[in-house]
One Martini backbone bead per residue (centre of mass of N, CA, C, O) as a GRO file, in nm:
protein
  342
    1UNK     BB    1  -1.095  -0.523  -0.862
    2UNK     BB    2  -0.967  -0.747  -0.634
    3UNK     BB    3  -1.074  -1.046  -0.461
    4UNK     BB    4  -0.829  -1.248  -0.542
    5UNK     BB    5  -0.542  -1.460  -0.471
    6UNK     BB    6  -0.322  -1.708  -0.618
    7UNK     BB    7  -0.046  -1.904  -0.483
    8UNK     BB    8   0.223  -2.104  -0.644
    9UNK     BB    9   0.549  -2.175  -0.576
   10UNK     BB   10   0.618  -1.891  -0.429
   11UNK     BB   11   0.856  -1.886  -0.240
   12UNK     BB   12   0.684  -1.927   0.069
   13UNK     BB   13   0.472  -2.060  -0.125
   14UNK     BB   14   0.263  -2.326  -0.211
   15UNK     BB   15  -0.076  -2.288  -0.141
   16UNK     BB   16  -0.268  -1.994  -0.178
   17UNK     BB   17  -0.536  -1.776  -0.049
   18UNK     BB   18  -0.628  -1.423  -0.105
   19UNK     BB   19  -0.840  -1.209   0.034
   20UNK     BB   20  -0.996  -0.912  -0.092
   21UNK     BB   21  -1.059  -0.567  -0.049
   22UNK     BB   22  -1.087  -0.243  -0.041
   23UNK     BB   23  -0.933  -0.312   0.231
   24UNK     BB   24  -0.598  -0.443   0.304
   25UNK     BB   25  -0.427  -0.624   0.564
   26UNK     BB   26  -0.090  -0.704   0.611
   27UNK     BB   27   0.006  -0.934   0.859
   28UNK     BB   28   0.286  -1.010   1.074
   29UNK     BB   29   0.566  -1.142   1.089
   30UNK     BB   30   0.866  -1.171   1.011
   31UNK     BB   31   0.896  -1.360   0.732
   32UNK     BB   32   0.568  -1.450   0.652
   33UNK     BB   33   0.475  -1.307   0.340
   34UNK     BB   34   0.388  -1.014   0.279
   35UNK     BB   35   0.591  -0.920   0.059
   36UNK     BB   36   0.540  -1.161  -0.133
   37UNK     BB   37   0.245  -1.089  -0.194
   38UNK     BB   38   0.309  -0.818  -0.323
   39UNK     BB   39   0.502  -0.930  -0.542
   40UNK     BB   40   0.284  -1.094  -0.688
   41UNK     BB   41   0.124  -0.847  -0.782
   42UNK     BB   42   0.361  -0.699  -0.925
   43UNK     BB   43   0.423  -0.924  -1.126
   44UNK     BB   44   0.154  -0.902  -1.298
   45UNK     BB   45   0.209  -0.605  -1.370
   46UNK     BB   46   0.494  -0.635  -1.507
   47UNK     BB   47   0.412  -0.796  -1.758
   48UNK     BB   48   0.269  -0.557  -1.897
   49UNK     BB   49   0.514  -0.338  -1.867
   50UNK     BB   50   0.768  -0.587  -1.861
   51UNK     BB   51   0.803  -0.862  -2.052
   52UNK     BB   52   1.130  -0.886  -2.079
   53UNK     BB   53   1.121  -0.852  -1.734
   54UNK     BB   54   0.927  -1.012  -1.511
   55UNK     BB   55   1.124  -1.011  -1.232
   56UNK     BB   56   1.235  -0.718  -1.326
   57UNK     BB   57   1.260  -0.379  -1.193
   58UNK     BB   58   1.209  -0.084  -1.030
   59UNK     BB   59   1.012  -0.268  -0.819
   60UNK     BB   60   1.177  -0.534  -0.889
   61UNK     BB   61   1.406  -0.805  -0.726
   62UNK     BB   62   1.401  -1.139  -0.792
   63UNK     BB   63   1.578  -1.234  -1.030
   64UNK     BB   64   1.556  -1.559  -1.049
   65UNK     BB   65   1.394  -1.848  -1.064
   66UNK     BB   66   1.547  -1.987  -0.828
   67UNK     BB   67   1.477  -1.751  -0.621
   68UNK     BB   68   1.146  -1.761  -0.663
   69UNK     BB   69   1.101  -2.031  -0.602
   70UNK     BB   70   1.020  -2.283  -0.412
   71UNK     BB   71   1.264  -2.453  -0.214
   72UNK     BB   72   1.089  -2.712  -0.145
   73UNK     BB   73   0.923  -2.793  -0.405
   74UNK     BB   74   1.075  -2.733  -0.677
   75UNK     BB   75   0.929  -2.626  -0.913
   76UNK     BB   76   0.903  -2.558  -1.270
   77UNK     BB   77   0.674  -2.379  -1.143
   78UNK     BB   78   0.487  -2.069  -1.109
   79UNK     BB   79   0.190  -1.899  -0.967
   80UNK     BB   80  -0.064  -1.644  -1.055
   81UNK     BB   81  -0.392  -1.562  -0.942
   82UNK     BB   82  -0.662  -1.348  -1.055
   83UNK     BB   83  -0.968  -1.200  -0.909
   84UNK     BB   84  -1.276  -1.090  -1.025
   85UNK     BB   85  -1.601  -1.051  -1.095
   86UNK     BB   86  -1.528  -1.067  -1.436
   87UNK     BB   87  -1.232  -1.195  -1.388
   88UNK     BB   88  -0.949  -1.404  -1.502
   89UNK     BB   89  -0.602  -1.452  -1.401
   90UNK     BB   90  -0.317  -1.621  -1.558
   91UNK     BB   91   0.016  -1.690  -1.417
   92UNK     BB   92   0.294  -1.859  -1.571
   93UNK     BB   93   0.613  -1.983  -1.464
   94UNK     BB   94   0.920  -2.081  -1.629
   95UNK     BB   95   1.174  -2.277  -1.665
   96UNK     BB   96   1.481  -2.155  -1.844
   97UNK     BB   97   1.789  -2.295  -1.863
   98UNK     BB   98   1.832  -2.196  -1.542
   99UNK     BB   99   1.805  -1.858  -1.588
  100UNK     BB  100   1.545  -1.810  -1.717
  101UNK     BB  101   1.210  -1.678  -1.793
  102UNK     BB  102   0.891  -1.791  -1.865
  103UNK     BB  103   0.553  -1.712  -1.993
  104UNK     BB  104   0.196  -1.724  -1.927
  105UNK     BB  105  -0.125  -1.573  -2.030
  106UNK     BB  106  -0.462  -1.506  -2.055
  107UNK     BB  107  -0.441  -1.196  -1.950
  108UNK     BB  108  -0.445  -0.872  -1.892
  109UNK     BB  109  -0.438  -0.651  -1.657
  110UNK     BB  110  -0.660  -0.384  -1.591
  111UNK     BB  111  -0.550  -0.284  -1.344
  112UNK     BB  112  -0.410  -0.024  -1.177
  113UNK     BB  113  -0.081  -0.013  -1.030
  114UNK     BB  114   0.036   0.121  -0.714
  115UNK     BB  115   0.361   0.195  -0.544
  116UNK     BB  116   0.466   0.219  -0.194
  117UNK     BB  117   0.744   0.194  -0.039
  118UNK     BB  118   0.946   0.192   0.242
  119UNK     BB  119   1.175   0.334   0.037
  120UNK     BB  120   1.090   0.619   0.053
  121UNK     BB  121   1.099   0.943   0.052
  122UNK     BB  122   1.199   1.194   0.235
  123UNK     BB  123   1.327   1.471   0.314
  124UNK     BB  124   1.333   1.756   0.080
  125UNK     BB  125   1.417   2.046  -0.081
  126UNK     BB  126   1.387   1.878  -0.351
  127UNK     BB  127   1.206   1.781  -0.656
  128UNK     BB  128   1.145   1.604  -0.921
  129UNK     BB  129   1.061   1.607  -1.231
  130UNK     BB  130   0.828   1.452  -1.458
  131UNK     BB  131   0.889   1.278  -1.794
  132UNK     BB  132   0.711   1.012  -1.722
  133UNK     BB  133   0.396   0.908  -1.816
  134UNK     BB  134   0.411   0.594  -1.700
  135UNK     BB  135   0.535   0.729  -1.417
  136UNK     BB  136   0.389   0.895  -1.132
  137UNK     BB  137   0.582   0.793  -0.885
  138UNK     BB  138   0.820   0.605  -0.857
  139UNK     BB  139   1.028   0.391  -0.687
  140UNK     BB  140   1.027   0.629  -0.426
  141UNK     BB  141   0.807   0.861  -0.471
  142UNK     BB  142   0.946   1.122  -0.630
  143UNK     BB  143   0.674   1.227  -0.813
  144UNK     BB  144   0.430   1.327  -0.629
  145UNK     BB  145   0.490   1.628  -0.608
  146UNK     BB  146   0.467   1.688  -0.915
  147UNK     BB  147   0.181   1.589  -0.942
  148UNK     BB  148   0.067   1.821  -0.775
  149UNK     BB  149   0.189   2.058  -0.931
  150UNK     BB  150   0.028   1.970  -1.210
  151UNK     BB  151  -0.267   1.924  -1.017
  152UNK     BB  152  -0.400   2.149  -0.835
  153UNK     BB  153  -0.690   2.183  -1.013
  154UNK     BB  154  -0.781   1.917  -0.971
  155UNK     BB  155  -1.073   1.726  -0.952
  156UNK     BB  156  -1.206   1.564  -0.712
  157UNK     BB  157  -1.393   1.319  -0.644
  158UNK     BB  158  -1.687   1.322  -0.477
  159UNK     BB  159  -1.632   1.045  -0.301
  160UNK     BB  160  -1.349   1.215  -0.189
  161UNK     BB  161  -1.519   1.430  -0.034
  162UNK     BB  162  -1.517   1.588   0.288
  163UNK     BB  163  -1.451   1.891   0.200
  164UNK     BB  164  -1.652   2.131   0.004
  165UNK     BB  165  -1.491   2.406  -0.035
  166UNK     BB  166  -1.299   2.227  -0.227
  167UNK     BB  167  -1.199   2.019  -0.522
  168UNK     BB  168  -0.910   2.045  -0.515
  169UNK     BB  169  -0.618   1.889  -0.469
  170UNK     BB  170  -0.474   2.097  -0.295
  171UNK     BB  171  -0.693   2.129  -0.081
  172UNK     BB  172  -0.732   1.828   0.001
  173UNK     BB  173  -0.446   1.773   0.090
  174UNK     BB  174  -0.443   1.996   0.313
  175UNK     BB  175  -0.674   1.893   0.478
  176UNK     BB  176  -0.537   1.614   0.554
  177UNK     BB  177  -0.278   1.722   0.671
  178UNK     BB  178  -0.415   1.877   0.901
  179UNK     BB  179  -0.567   1.629   1.024
  180UNK     BB  180  -0.305   1.441   1.068
  181UNK     BB  181  -0.029   1.671   1.099
  182UNK     BB  182  -0.077   1.994   1.120
  183UNK     BB  183  -0.038   2.075   0.805
  184UNK     BB  184   0.079   2.272   0.526
  185UNK     BB  185   0.132   2.327   0.174
  186UNK     BB  186   0.386   2.451  -0.065
  187UNK     BB  187   0.454   2.497  -0.411
  188UNK     BB  188   0.763   2.541  -0.604
  189UNK     BB  189   0.861   2.637  -0.914
  190UNK     BB  190   1.208   2.628  -1.045
  191UNK     BB  191   1.203   2.573  -1.345
  192UNK     BB  192   1.494   2.513  -1.524
  193UNK     BB  193   1.580   2.290  -1.301
  194UNK     BB  194   1.356   2.063  -1.269
  195UNK     BB  195   1.224   2.168  -0.995
  196UNK     BB  196   1.073   2.127  -0.669
  197UNK     BB  197   0.934   2.297  -0.387
  198UNK     BB  198   0.880   2.266  -0.028
  199UNK     BB  199   0.648   2.402   0.211
  200UNK     BB  200   0.556   2.458   0.559
  201UNK     BB  201   0.263   2.489   0.782
  202UNK     BB  202   0.154   2.533   1.072
  203UNK     BB  203  -0.092   2.528   1.266
  204UNK     BB  204  -0.155   2.858   1.341
  205UNK     BB  205   0.056   2.952   1.113
  206UNK     BB  206   0.288   3.154   0.885
  207UNK     BB  207   0.539   2.991   0.892
  208UNK     BB  208   0.780   2.884   0.668
  209UNK     BB  209   0.914   2.551   0.605
  210UNK     BB  210   1.120   2.310   0.560
  211UNK     BB  211   1.115   1.969   0.564
  212UNK     BB  212   1.352   1.939   0.773
  213UNK     BB  213   1.158   2.109   1.004
  214UNK     BB  214   0.883   1.901   1.020
  215UNK     BB  215   0.926   1.607   0.977
  216UNK     BB  216   0.924   1.291   0.838
  217UNK     BB  217   0.623   1.199   0.830
  218UNK     BB  218   0.515   1.400   0.623
  219UNK     BB  219   0.687   1.303   0.378
  220UNK     BB  220   0.564   1.008   0.382
  221UNK     BB  221   0.243   1.084   0.364
  222UNK     BB  222   0.194   1.267   0.113
  223UNK     BB  223   0.184   1.048  -0.115
  224UNK     BB  224  -0.067   0.904  -0.015
  225UNK     BB  225  -0.267   1.139  -0.039
  226UNK     BB  226  -0.232   1.210  -0.335
  227UNK     BB  227  -0.303   0.934  -0.463
  228UNK     BB  228  -0.580   0.885  -0.326
  229UNK     BB  229  -0.706   1.153  -0.471
  230UNK     BB  230  -0.612   1.102  -0.787
  231UNK     BB  231  -0.688   0.837  -0.865
  232UNK     BB  232  -0.850   0.620  -1.030
  233UNK     BB  233  -1.097   0.437  -1.039
  234UNK     BB  234  -0.988   0.100  -0.970
  235UNK     BB  235  -0.743   0.134  -0.842
  236UNK     BB  236  -0.423   0.020  -0.707
  237UNK     BB  237  -0.295   0.066  -0.369
  238UNK     BB  238   0.032   0.012  -0.250
  239UNK     BB  239   0.143  -0.003   0.103
  240UNK     BB  240   0.429   0.038   0.289
  241UNK     BB  241   0.435   0.148   0.585
  242UNK     BB  242   0.241   0.413   0.656
  243UNK     BB  243   0.365   0.476   0.963
  244UNK     BB  244   0.610   0.632   0.910
  245UNK     BB  245   0.686   0.863   1.156
  246UNK     BB  246   0.414   0.833   1.318
  247UNK     BB  247   0.192   0.908   1.525
  248UNK     BB  248  -0.057   0.725   1.655
  249UNK     BB  249  -0.286   0.921   1.576
  250UNK     BB  250  -0.201   0.950   1.278
  251UNK     BB  251  -0.233   0.654   1.209
  252UNK     BB  252  -0.536   0.636   1.269
  253UNK     BB  253  -0.622   0.864   1.072
  254UNK     BB  254  -0.504   0.730   0.819
  255UNK     BB  255  -0.684   0.479   0.825
  256UNK     BB  256  -0.948   0.635   0.790
  257UNK     BB  257  -0.876   0.761   0.519
  258UNK     BB  258  -0.834   0.489   0.364
  259UNK     BB  259  -1.124   0.392   0.407
  260UNK     BB  260  -1.261   0.627   0.263
  261UNK     BB  261  -1.122   0.570  -0.011
  262UNK     BB  262  -1.202   0.269  -0.049
  263UNK     BB  263  -1.513   0.322  -0.064
  264UNK     BB  264  -1.483   0.486  -0.350
  265UNK     BB  265  -1.284   0.253  -0.534
  266UNK     BB  266  -1.009   0.225  -0.408
  267UNK     BB  267  -0.762  -0.005  -0.375
  268UNK     BB  268  -0.625  -0.113  -0.061
  269UNK     BB  269  -0.284  -0.215   0.022
  270UNK     BB  270  -0.138  -0.325   0.333
  271UNK     BB  271   0.172  -0.307   0.506
  272UNK     BB  272   0.188  -0.386   0.867
  273UNK     BB  273   0.304  -0.330   1.229
  274UNK     BB  274   0.054  -0.157   1.320
  275UNK     BB  275  -0.188  -0.126   1.565
  276UNK     BB  276  -0.305   0.152   1.469
  277UNK     BB  277  -0.395   0.059   1.192
  278UNK     BB  278  -0.566  -0.177   1.278
  279UNK     BB  279  -0.753  -0.010   1.477
  280UNK     BB  280  -0.836   0.201   1.265
  281UNK     BB  281  -1.003   0.005   1.095
  282UNK     BB  282  -1.192  -0.086   1.319
  283UNK     BB  283  -1.299   0.197   1.379
  284UNK     BB  284  -1.420   0.242   1.092
  285UNK     BB  285  -1.627   0.019   1.123
  286UNK     BB  286  -1.769   0.129   1.375
  287UNK     BB  287  -1.830   0.417   1.214
  288UNK     BB  288  -1.903   0.340   0.901
  289UNK     BB  289  -1.685   0.405   0.683
  290UNK     BB  290  -1.672   0.087   0.676
  291UNK     BB  291  -1.714  -0.236   0.611
  292UNK     BB  292  -1.641  -0.557   0.699
  293UNK     BB  293  -1.650  -0.661   0.393
  294UNK     BB  294  -1.433  -0.433   0.289
  295UNK     BB  295  -1.250  -0.547   0.523
  296UNK     BB  296  -0.919  -0.698   0.536
  297UNK     BB  297  -0.747  -0.941   0.748
  298UNK     BB  298  -0.417  -1.059   0.697
  299UNK     BB  299  -0.257  -1.338   0.853
  300UNK     BB  300   0.083  -1.424   0.889
  301UNK     BB  301   0.248  -1.750   0.893
  302UNK     BB  302   0.490  -1.987   0.999
  303UNK     BB  303   0.586  -2.292   0.956
  304UNK     BB  304   0.788  -2.561   1.030
  305UNK     BB  305   0.855  -2.562   0.700
  306UNK     BB  306   0.873  -2.255   0.603
  307UNK     BB  307   0.580  -2.185   0.542
  308UNK     BB  308   0.318  -1.985   0.425
  309UNK     BB  309   0.033  -1.858   0.602
  310UNK     BB  310  -0.313  -1.757   0.591
  311UNK     BB  311  -0.549  -1.543   0.779
  312UNK     BB  312  -0.878  -1.458   0.810
  313UNK     BB  313  -1.003  -1.201   0.995
  314UNK     BB  314  -1.267  -1.170   1.192
  315UNK     BB  315  -1.532  -0.921   1.185
  316UNK     BB  316  -1.745  -0.714   1.312
  317UNK     BB  317  -1.965  -0.452   1.282
  318UNK     BB  318  -1.775  -0.314   1.532
  319UNK     BB  319  -1.462  -0.437   1.501
  320UNK     BB  320  -1.444  -0.705   1.624
  321UNK     BB  321  -1.278  -0.987   1.717
  322UNK     BB  322  -1.356  -1.331   1.628
  323UNK     BB  323  -1.048  -1.468   1.541
  324UNK     BB  324  -0.797  -1.505   1.717
  325UNK     BB  325  -0.437  -1.473   1.677
  326UNK     BB  326  -0.140  -1.547   1.758
  327UNK     BB  327   0.033  -1.231   1.702
  328UNK     BB  328  -0.208  -1.019   1.685
  329UNK     BB  329  -0.131  -0.741   1.813
  330UNK     BB  330  -0.022  -0.848   2.136
  331UNK     BB  331   0.226  -0.708   2.283
  332UNK     BB  332   0.100  -0.512   2.479
  333UNK     BB  333  -0.043  -0.727   2.651
  334UNK     BB  334   0.206  -0.897   2.719
  335UNK     BB  335   0.364  -0.670   2.864
  336UNK     BB  336   0.145  -0.600   3.074
  337UNK     BB  337   0.143  -0.871   3.217
  338UNK     BB  338   0.432  -0.843   3.324
  339UNK     BB  339   0.397  -0.570   3.477
  340UNK     BB  340   0.140  -0.713   3.648
  341UNK     BB  341   0.205  -1.017   3.715
  342UNK     BB  342   0.043  -1.247   3.527
   0.00000   0.00000   0.00000
């Protein structure tokens, strides 16, 4: 688990430090640095997995050194430092003949990092089987359904069991699907076609329907649930916009699920514009699903010089905001003031 990262002269960042918790929410306006912070974490993971192309991979498309360094400071290096309780990792990237990039690192990152982008797959009649043992997710999350297909009887770790009727991955995934979006799934292996198919059943119904008829939100959230229940302890799961196509109540319930998972030892990092995810985390603190010290809210803003700064939002033991920043999920209140002529 990473406790913090420091980023220097990378994209919109001049020199910042980002404190991380068991669950961390990156919030803020568009183009304020949230995605760049995630890319910095993916960057240090990519060095281990793809050292011949440190800036570009199936998950990263940073381009050249010139595109990636801060365009204001224009330093000949940029760096990312990662800290955990027992280790420190330093990654420095150098300009090399104006086109390529070289780097040096103190040590390879130990934590396994998994990433679900906002551009993940929606409803599909069939999903590909995965024959790449090094990538269980896929660039667009296309392999998570096959991951469940191959691990239906996998026993979920005890501290991630909410309903102990069965410890199997298939049962636990369906338990949370029912709880969050009121459906359950069934997977069919299509054999020699190297595809798997999914069908869903609404709660209190026996009729099975294809993903196309169930609503896009279910298809987007299923990968989150599968990975959260399956990954090894101390893994890092990064999720962009977990709220895609979900009703506000489902968003809040999903936030509570992610806090429950984060408390068990999987580190969750979220980028979101949803006040329901934000308030869902606060609600989970209030309910003691997770402590205020384990949950971090990082709020990003852009300065007049177009540099990004982050602010750690303080929360009380009851989930109340202790140091509000203008722009922190306040649009509902701002609109209401206008409607009430305040």
